[in-house]
Short mmCIF file of C-alpha atoms and ligand atoms in Angstrom, two decimals:
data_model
loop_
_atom_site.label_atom_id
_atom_site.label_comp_id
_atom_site.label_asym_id
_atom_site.label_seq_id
_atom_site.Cartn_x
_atom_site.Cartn_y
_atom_site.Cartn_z
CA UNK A 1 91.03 100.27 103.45
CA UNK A 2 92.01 99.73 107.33
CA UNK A 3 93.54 102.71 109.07
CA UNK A 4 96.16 101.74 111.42
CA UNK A 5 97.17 104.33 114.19
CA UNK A 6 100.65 103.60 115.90
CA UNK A 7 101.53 101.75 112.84
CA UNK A 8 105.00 102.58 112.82
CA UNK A 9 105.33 101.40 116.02
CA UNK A 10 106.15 97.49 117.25
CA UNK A 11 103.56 95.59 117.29
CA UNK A 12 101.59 98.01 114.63
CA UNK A 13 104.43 97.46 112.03
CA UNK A 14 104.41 93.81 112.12
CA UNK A 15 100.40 94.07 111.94
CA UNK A 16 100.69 95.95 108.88
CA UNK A 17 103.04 93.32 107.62
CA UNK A 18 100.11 90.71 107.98
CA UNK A 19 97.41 93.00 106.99
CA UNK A 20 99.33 93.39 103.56
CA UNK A 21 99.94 89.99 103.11
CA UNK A 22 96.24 89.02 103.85
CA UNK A 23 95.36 91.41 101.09
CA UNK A 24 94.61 94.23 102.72
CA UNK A 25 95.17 98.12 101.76
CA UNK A 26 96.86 99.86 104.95
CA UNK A 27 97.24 103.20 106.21
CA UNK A 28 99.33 104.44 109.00
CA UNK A 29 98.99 107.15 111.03
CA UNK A 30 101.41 107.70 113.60
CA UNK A 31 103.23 111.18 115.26
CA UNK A 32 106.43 108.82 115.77
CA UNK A 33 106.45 110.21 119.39
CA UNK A 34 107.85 106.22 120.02
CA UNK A 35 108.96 105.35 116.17
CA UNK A 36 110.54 105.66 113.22
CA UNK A 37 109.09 106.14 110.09
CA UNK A 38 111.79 104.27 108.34
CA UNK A 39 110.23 100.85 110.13
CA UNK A 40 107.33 101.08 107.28
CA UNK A 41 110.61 101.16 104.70
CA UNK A 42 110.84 97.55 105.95
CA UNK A 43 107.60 96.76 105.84
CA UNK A 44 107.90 97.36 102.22
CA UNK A 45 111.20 95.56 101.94
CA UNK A 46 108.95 92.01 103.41
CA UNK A 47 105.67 93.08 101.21
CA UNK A 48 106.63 94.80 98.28
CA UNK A 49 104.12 97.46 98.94
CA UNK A 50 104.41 100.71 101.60
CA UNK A 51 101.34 101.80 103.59
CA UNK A 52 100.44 105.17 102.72
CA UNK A 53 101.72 107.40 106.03
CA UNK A 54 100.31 110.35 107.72
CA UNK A 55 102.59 111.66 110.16
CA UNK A 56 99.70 113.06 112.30
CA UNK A 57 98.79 112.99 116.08
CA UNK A 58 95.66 110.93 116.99
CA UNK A 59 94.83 114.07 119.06
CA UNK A 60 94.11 116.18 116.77
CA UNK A 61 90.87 116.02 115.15
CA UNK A 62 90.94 118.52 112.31
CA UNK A 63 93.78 116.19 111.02
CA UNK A 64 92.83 113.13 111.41
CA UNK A 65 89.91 114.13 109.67
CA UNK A 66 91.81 115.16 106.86
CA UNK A 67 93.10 111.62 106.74
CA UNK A 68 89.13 109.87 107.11
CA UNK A 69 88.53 112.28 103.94
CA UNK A 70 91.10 111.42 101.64
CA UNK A 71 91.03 107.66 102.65
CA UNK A 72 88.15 105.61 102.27
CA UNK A 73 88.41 104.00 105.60
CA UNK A 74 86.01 101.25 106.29
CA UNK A 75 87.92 99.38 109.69
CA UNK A 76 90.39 100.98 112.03
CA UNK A 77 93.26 99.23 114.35
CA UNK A 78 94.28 101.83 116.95
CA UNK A 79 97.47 101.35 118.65
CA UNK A 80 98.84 104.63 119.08
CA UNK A 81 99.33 105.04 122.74
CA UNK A 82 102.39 105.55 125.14
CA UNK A 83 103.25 102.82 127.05
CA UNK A 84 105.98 102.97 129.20
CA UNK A 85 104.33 102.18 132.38
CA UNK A 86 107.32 103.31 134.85
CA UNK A 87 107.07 107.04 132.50
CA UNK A 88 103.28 106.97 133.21
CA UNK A 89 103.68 107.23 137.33
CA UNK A 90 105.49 110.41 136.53
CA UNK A 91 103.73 111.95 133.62
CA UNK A 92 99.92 110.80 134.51
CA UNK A 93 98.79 113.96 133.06
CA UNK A 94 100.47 112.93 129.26
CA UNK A 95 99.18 109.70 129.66
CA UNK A 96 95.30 109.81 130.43
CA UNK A 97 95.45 112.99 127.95
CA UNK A 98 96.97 111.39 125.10
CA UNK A 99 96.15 107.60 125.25
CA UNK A 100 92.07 108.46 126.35
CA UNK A 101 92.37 111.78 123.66
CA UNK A 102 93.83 109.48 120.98
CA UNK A 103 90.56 107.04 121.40
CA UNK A 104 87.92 109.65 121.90
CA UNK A 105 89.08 111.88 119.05
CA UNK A 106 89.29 109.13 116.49
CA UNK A 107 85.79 107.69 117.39
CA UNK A 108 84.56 111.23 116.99
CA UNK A 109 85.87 111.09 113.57
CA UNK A 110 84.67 107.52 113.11
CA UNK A 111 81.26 108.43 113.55
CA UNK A 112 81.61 111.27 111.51
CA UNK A 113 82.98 109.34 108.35
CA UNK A 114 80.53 106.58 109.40
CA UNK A 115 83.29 103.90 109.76
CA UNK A 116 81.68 101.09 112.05
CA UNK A 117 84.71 98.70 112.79
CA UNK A 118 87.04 99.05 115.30
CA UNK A 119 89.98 97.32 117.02
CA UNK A 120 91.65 98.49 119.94
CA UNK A 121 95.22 97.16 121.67
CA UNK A 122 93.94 96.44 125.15
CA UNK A 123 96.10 94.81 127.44
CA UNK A 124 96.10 92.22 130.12
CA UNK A 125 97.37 95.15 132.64
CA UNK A 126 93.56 95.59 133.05
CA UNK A 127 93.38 92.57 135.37
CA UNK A 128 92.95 93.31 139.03
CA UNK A 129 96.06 91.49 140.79
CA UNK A 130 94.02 89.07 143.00
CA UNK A 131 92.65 86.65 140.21
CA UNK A 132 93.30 82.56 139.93
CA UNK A 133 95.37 82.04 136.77
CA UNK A 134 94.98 81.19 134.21
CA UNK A 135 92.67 84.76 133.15
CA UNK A 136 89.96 83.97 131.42
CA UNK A 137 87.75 87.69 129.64
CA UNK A 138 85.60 87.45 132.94
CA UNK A 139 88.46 87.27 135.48
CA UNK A 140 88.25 90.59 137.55
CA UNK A 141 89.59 93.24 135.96
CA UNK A 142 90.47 97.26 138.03
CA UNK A 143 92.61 98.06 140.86
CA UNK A 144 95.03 98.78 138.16
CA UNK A 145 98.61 99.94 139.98
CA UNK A 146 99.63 102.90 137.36
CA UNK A 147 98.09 105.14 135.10
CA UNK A 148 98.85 103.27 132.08
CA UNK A 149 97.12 100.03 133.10
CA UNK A 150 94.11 103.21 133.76
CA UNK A 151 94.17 104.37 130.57
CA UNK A 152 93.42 101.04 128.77
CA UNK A 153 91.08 100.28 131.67
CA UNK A 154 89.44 103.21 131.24
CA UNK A 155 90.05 102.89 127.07
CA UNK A 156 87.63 99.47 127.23
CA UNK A 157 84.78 101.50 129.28
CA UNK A 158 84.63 104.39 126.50
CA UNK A 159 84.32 101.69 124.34
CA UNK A 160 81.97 99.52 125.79
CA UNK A 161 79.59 102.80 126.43
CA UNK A 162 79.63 103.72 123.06
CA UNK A 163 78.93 100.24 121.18
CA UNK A 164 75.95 100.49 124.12
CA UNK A 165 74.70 103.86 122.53
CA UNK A 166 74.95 102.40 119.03
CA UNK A 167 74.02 99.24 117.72
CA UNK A 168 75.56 99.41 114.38
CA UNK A 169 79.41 99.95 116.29
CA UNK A 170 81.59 96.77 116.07
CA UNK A 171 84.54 97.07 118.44
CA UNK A 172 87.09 94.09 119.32
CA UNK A 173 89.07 94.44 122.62
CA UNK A 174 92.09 92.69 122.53
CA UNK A 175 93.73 92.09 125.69
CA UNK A 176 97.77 91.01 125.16
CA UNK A 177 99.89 89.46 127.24
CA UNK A 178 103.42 90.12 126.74
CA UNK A 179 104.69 90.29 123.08
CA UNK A 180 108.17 89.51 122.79
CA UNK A 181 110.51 88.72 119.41
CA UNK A 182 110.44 89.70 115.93
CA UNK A 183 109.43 89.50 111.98
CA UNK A 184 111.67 86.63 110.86
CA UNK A 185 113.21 88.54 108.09
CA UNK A 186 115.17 90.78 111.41
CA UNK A 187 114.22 93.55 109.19
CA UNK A 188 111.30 94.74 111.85
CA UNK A 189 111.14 94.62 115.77
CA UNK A 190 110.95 96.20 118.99
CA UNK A 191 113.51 99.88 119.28
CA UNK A 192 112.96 100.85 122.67
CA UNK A 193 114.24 104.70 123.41
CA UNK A 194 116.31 104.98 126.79
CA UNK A 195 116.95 102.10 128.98
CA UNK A 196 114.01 99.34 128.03
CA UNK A 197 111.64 98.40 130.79
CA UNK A 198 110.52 95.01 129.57
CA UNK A 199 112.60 91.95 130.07
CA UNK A 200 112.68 90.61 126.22
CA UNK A 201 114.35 94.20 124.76
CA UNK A 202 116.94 94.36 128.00
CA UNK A 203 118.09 91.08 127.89
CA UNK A 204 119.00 91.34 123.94
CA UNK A 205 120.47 94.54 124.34
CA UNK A 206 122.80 92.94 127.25
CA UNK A 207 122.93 90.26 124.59
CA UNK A 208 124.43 92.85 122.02
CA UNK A 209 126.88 93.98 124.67
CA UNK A 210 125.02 97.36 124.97
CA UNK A 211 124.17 96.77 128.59
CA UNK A 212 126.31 94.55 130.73
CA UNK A 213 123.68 92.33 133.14
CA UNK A 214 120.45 91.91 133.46
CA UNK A 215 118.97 92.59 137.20
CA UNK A 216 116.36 89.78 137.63
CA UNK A 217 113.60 91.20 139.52
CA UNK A 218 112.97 89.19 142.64
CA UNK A 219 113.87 85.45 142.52
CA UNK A 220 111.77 84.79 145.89
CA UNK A 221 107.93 84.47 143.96
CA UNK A 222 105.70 80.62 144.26
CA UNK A 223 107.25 80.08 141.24
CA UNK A 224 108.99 77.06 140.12
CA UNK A 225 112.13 78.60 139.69
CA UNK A 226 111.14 81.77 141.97
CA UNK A 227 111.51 84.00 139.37
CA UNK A 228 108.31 85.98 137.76
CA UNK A 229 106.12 83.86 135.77
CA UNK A 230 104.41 85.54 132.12
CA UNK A 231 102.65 84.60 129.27
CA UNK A 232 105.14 85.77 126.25
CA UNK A 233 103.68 85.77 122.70
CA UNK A 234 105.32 86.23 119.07
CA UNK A 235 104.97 89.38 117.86
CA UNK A 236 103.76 87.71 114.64
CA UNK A 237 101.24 85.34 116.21
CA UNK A 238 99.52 89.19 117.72
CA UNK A 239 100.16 90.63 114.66
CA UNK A 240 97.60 87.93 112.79
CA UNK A 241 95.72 87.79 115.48
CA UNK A 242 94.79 91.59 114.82
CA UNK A 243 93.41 90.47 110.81
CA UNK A 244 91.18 87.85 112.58
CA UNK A 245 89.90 90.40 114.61
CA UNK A 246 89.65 93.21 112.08
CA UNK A 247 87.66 90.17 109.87
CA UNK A 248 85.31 89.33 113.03
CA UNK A 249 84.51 93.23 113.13
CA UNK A 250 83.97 93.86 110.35
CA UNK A 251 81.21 90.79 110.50
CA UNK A 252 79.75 91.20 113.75
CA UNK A 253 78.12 93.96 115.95
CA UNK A 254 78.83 95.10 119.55
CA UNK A 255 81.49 94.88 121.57
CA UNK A 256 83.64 92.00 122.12
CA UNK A 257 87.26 91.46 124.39
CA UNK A 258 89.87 88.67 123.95
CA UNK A 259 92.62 87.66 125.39
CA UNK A 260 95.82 86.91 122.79
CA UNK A 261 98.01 85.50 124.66
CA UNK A 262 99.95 81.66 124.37
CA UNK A 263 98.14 80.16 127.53
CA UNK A 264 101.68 79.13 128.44
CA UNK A 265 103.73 80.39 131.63
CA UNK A 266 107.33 81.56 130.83
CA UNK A 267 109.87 82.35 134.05
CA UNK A 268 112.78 85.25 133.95
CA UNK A 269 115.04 81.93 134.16
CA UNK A 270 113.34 80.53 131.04
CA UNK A 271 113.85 83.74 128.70
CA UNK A 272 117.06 84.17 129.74
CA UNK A 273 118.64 80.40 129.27
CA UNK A 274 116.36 80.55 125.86
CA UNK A 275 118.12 83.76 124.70
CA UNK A 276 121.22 82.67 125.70
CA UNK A 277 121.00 79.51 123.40
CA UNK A 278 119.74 81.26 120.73
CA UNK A 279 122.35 84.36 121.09
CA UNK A 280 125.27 81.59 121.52
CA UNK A 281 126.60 83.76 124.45
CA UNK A 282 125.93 84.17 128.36
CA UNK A 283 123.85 86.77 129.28
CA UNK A 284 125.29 87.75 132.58
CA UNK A 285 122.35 88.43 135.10
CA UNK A 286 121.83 89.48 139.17
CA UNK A 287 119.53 88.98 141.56
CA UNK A 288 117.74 92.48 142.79
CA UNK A 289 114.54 92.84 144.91
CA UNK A 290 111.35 92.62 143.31
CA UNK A 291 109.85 95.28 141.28
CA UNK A 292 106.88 97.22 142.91
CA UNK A 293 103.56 96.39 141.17
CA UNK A 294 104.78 92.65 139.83
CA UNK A 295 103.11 90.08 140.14
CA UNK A 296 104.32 86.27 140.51
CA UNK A 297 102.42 84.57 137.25
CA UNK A 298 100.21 85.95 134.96
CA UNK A 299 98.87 83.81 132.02
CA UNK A 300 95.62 83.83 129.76
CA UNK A 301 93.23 81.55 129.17
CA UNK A 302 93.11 81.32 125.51
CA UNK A 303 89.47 79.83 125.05
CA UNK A 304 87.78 81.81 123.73
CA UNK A 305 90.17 83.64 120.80
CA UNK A 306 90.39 80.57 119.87
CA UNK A 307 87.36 79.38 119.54
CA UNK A 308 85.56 82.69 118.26
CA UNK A 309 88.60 84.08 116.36
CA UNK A 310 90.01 80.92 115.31
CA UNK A 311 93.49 82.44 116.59
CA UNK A 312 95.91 79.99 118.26
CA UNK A 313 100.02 81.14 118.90
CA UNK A 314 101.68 79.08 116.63
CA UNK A 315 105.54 79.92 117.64
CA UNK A 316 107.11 79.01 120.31
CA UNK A 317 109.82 80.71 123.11
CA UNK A 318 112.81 79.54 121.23
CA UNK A 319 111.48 81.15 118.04
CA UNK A 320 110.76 84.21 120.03
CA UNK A 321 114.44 84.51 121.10
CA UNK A 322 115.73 83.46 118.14
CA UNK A 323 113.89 86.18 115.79
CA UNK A 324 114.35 88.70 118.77
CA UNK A 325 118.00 87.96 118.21
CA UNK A 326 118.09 88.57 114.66
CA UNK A 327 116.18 91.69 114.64
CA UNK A 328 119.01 92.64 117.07
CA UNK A 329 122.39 91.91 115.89
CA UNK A 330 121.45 92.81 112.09
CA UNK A 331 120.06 96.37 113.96
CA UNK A 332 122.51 96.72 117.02
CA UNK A 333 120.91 100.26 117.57
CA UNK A 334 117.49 99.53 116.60
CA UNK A 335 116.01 101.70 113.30
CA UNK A 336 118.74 104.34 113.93
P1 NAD B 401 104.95 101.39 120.34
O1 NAD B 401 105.29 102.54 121.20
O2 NAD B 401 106.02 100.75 119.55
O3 NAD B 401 103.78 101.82 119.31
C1 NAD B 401 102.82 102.80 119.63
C2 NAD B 401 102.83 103.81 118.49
O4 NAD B 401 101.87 104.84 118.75
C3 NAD B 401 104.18 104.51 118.33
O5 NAD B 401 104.57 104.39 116.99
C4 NAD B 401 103.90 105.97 118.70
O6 NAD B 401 104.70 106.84 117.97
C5 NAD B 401 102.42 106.09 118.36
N1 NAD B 401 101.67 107.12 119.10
C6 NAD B 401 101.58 107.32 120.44
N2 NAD B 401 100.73 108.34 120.71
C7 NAD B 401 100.27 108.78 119.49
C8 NAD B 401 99.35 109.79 119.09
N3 NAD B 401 98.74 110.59 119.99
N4 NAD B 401 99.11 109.97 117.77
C9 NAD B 401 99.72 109.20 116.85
N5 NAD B 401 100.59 108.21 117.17
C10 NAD B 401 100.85 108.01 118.48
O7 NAD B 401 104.18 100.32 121.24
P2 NAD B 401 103.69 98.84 120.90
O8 NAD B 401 104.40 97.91 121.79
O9 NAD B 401 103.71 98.61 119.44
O10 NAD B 401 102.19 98.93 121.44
C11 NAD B 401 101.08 99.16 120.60
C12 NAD B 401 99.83 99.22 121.45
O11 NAD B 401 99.68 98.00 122.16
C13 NAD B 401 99.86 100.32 122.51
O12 NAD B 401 98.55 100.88 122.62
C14 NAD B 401 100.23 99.58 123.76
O13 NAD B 401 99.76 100.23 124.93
C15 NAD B 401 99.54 98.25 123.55
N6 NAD B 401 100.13 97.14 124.31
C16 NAD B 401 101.47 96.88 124.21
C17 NAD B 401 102.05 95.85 124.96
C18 NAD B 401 103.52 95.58 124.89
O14 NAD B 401 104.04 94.92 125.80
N7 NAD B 401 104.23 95.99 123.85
C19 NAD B 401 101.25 95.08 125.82
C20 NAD B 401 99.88 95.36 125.89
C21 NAD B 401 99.34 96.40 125.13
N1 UFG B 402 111.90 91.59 134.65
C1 UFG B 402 113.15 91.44 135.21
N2 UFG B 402 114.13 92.33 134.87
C2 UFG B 402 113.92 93.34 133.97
C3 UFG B 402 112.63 93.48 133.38
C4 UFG B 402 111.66 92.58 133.76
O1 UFG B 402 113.37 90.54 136.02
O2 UFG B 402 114.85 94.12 133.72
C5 UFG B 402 110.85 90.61 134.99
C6 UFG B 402 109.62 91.21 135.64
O3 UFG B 402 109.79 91.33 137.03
C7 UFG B 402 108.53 90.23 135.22
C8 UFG B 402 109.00 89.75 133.84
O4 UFG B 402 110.39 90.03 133.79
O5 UFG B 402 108.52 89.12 136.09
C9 UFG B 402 108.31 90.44 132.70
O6 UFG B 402 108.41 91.85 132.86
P1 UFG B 402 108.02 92.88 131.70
O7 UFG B 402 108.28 94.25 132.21
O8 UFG B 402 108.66 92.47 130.42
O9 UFG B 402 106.45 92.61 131.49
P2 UFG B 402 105.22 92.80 132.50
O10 UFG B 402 104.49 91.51 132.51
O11 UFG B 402 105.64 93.37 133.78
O12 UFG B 402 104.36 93.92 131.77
C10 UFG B 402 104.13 93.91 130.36
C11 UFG B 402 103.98 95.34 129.85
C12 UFG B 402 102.72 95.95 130.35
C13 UFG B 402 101.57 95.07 129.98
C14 UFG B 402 101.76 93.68 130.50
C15 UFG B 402 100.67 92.84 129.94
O13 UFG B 402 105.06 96.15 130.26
O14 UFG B 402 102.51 97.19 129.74
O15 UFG B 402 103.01 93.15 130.06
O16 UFG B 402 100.62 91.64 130.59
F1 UFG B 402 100.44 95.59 130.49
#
């Protein structure tokens, strides 16, 4: 059985999704501090079957013990974690405390329950801003601008120390770039609370009429168009690359990081003249300074999932939009 924390969440739901339909028995555990519980409804509605769900914080040992006890756990995929990176330069404290809690605590219980495999959402916010694209897994990583980016930094160190102290540990670290669309059934996707802070979830929900523009951050980068440059990946092509992973754990020892990423360079421009031909409509847009901490182009190097994993994106941008924009206008206000 693989325990999946944050599985309610985004990118967790659609992994349980593929999990299921690779045969695997899934359980959730998630405090739905950033979900819904009815998204695992829907995974049900794709699968036919419903991960079992423990509506329990990561944090809290006693627990999440509970949950190693009653489940016979043998690999773990641990995305619980807040995210918001804007939310972490004013709440550092919530931050380091529950995204570096959330991975101590359950390896604690891990070693406990002597469960072995792990696989852990890393990002590629752990890359120090002054690399050479594209990033390959030895590109310099630190100097990371907010505490989020720190507590995944931070996240891979714990990690790496403890597959260091014992030999038998098998932990993937899977660095993604930006994941962006939907399950293709629109039955699953991203439900940002508030105002969103990434550009895929604002520009749909200007798509949906809920917000009226889009503010383009900055259209003065060495870009082609000038506009920020990123490395967007299908929700579904992370989501299987997490059962590749959770297969290489679970047949492998030590610690290993990836990038999961498309190895192709998206601009602002792109997404939105994509969207808009998927969406049918214009999505009105302005020109506003750049936002502090961006940087001009960031995409991976996609080498080595692919040729250790086997994992290569198969979907491309206008698929991305296009299943973004049915998740959207059959859900105008998300799981709600
Ligand atoms: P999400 O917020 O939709 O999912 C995270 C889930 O974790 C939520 O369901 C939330 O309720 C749960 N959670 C948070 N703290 C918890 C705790 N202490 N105990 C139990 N559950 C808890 O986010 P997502 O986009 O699906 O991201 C999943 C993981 O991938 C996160 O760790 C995130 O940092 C990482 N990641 C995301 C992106 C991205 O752009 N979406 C990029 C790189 C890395
Ligand atoms: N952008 C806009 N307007 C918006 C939002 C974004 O122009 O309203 C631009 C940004 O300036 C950037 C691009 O769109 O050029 C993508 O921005 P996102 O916020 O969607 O994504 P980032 O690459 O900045 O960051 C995301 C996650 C991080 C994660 C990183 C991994 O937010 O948590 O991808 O590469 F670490």
């Amino acid at each position: 059985m693989i325990l999946v924390t944050g599985g309610t969440g985004f990118i967790g739901s659609h992994a349980c999704v593929e999990l299921i339909n690779a045969g695997f028995d899934v359980v959730v555990v998630d405090n739905l501090v950033n979900s819904h519980e009815k998204s695992l409804d829907r995974v049900q509605q794709i699968t036919g079957k419903r991960p079992l769900f423990f509506n329990v914080d990561v944090c809290d040992e006693k627990a999440l013990d509970d949950v190693f006890s009653q489940c016979s756990i043998d690999s773990v995929i641990h995305f619980a974690g807040l995210k918001a990176v804007g939310e972490s330069v004013q709440k550092p404290l919530e931050y380091f405390s529950n995204n570096l809690d959330a991975s101590m605590v359950l390896c604690k219980v891990m070693r406990k329950h002597n469960v072995k495999n792990l696989v852990f959402s890393s990002s590629a916010t752990v890359y120090s801003g002054d690399n050479t694209m594209p990033l390959t897994e030895q590109s310099k990583t630190g100097n990371c601008t907010n505490p989020y980016g720190w507590t995944k930094y931070m996240g891979e160190q714990i990690f790496k120390a403890l597959c260091v102290a014992d030999s038998d540990l098998s932990i993937v670290l899977l660095r993604y770039f930006n994941p962006v669309g939907a399950h293709e059934s629109g039955l699953i996707g991203e439900d940002p609370q508030g105002i969103p802070n990434n550009l895929m979830p604002y520009v749909s929900q200007v798509a949906i009429g809920r917000r009226d523009h889009l503010t383009v951050f900055g259209d003065d980068y060495d870009t082609p168009d000038g506009t920020g440059v990123r490395d967007y990946i299908h929700v579904v092509d992370l989501a299987q690359a997490h059962v590749l992973a959770v297969r290489y754990a679970q047949n492998h020892k030590g610690c290993e990081v990836f990038n999961i990423g498309t190895g192709k360079g998206s601009s602002v421009l792109d997404i939105v003249h994509a969207y808009e031909k998927a969406c049918g409509k214009k999505i009105p847009y302005v020109i506003g300074p750049r936002r502090a901490g961006d940087l001009a182009t960031v995409y991976a190097d996609t080498k080595k999932a692919n040729e250790i994993l086997g994992f290569k994106a198969k979907y491309d941008l206008e698929r991305m939009c296009a299943d973004s924009w049915r998740w959207q206008s059959m859900n105008p206000k998300g799981f709600e």
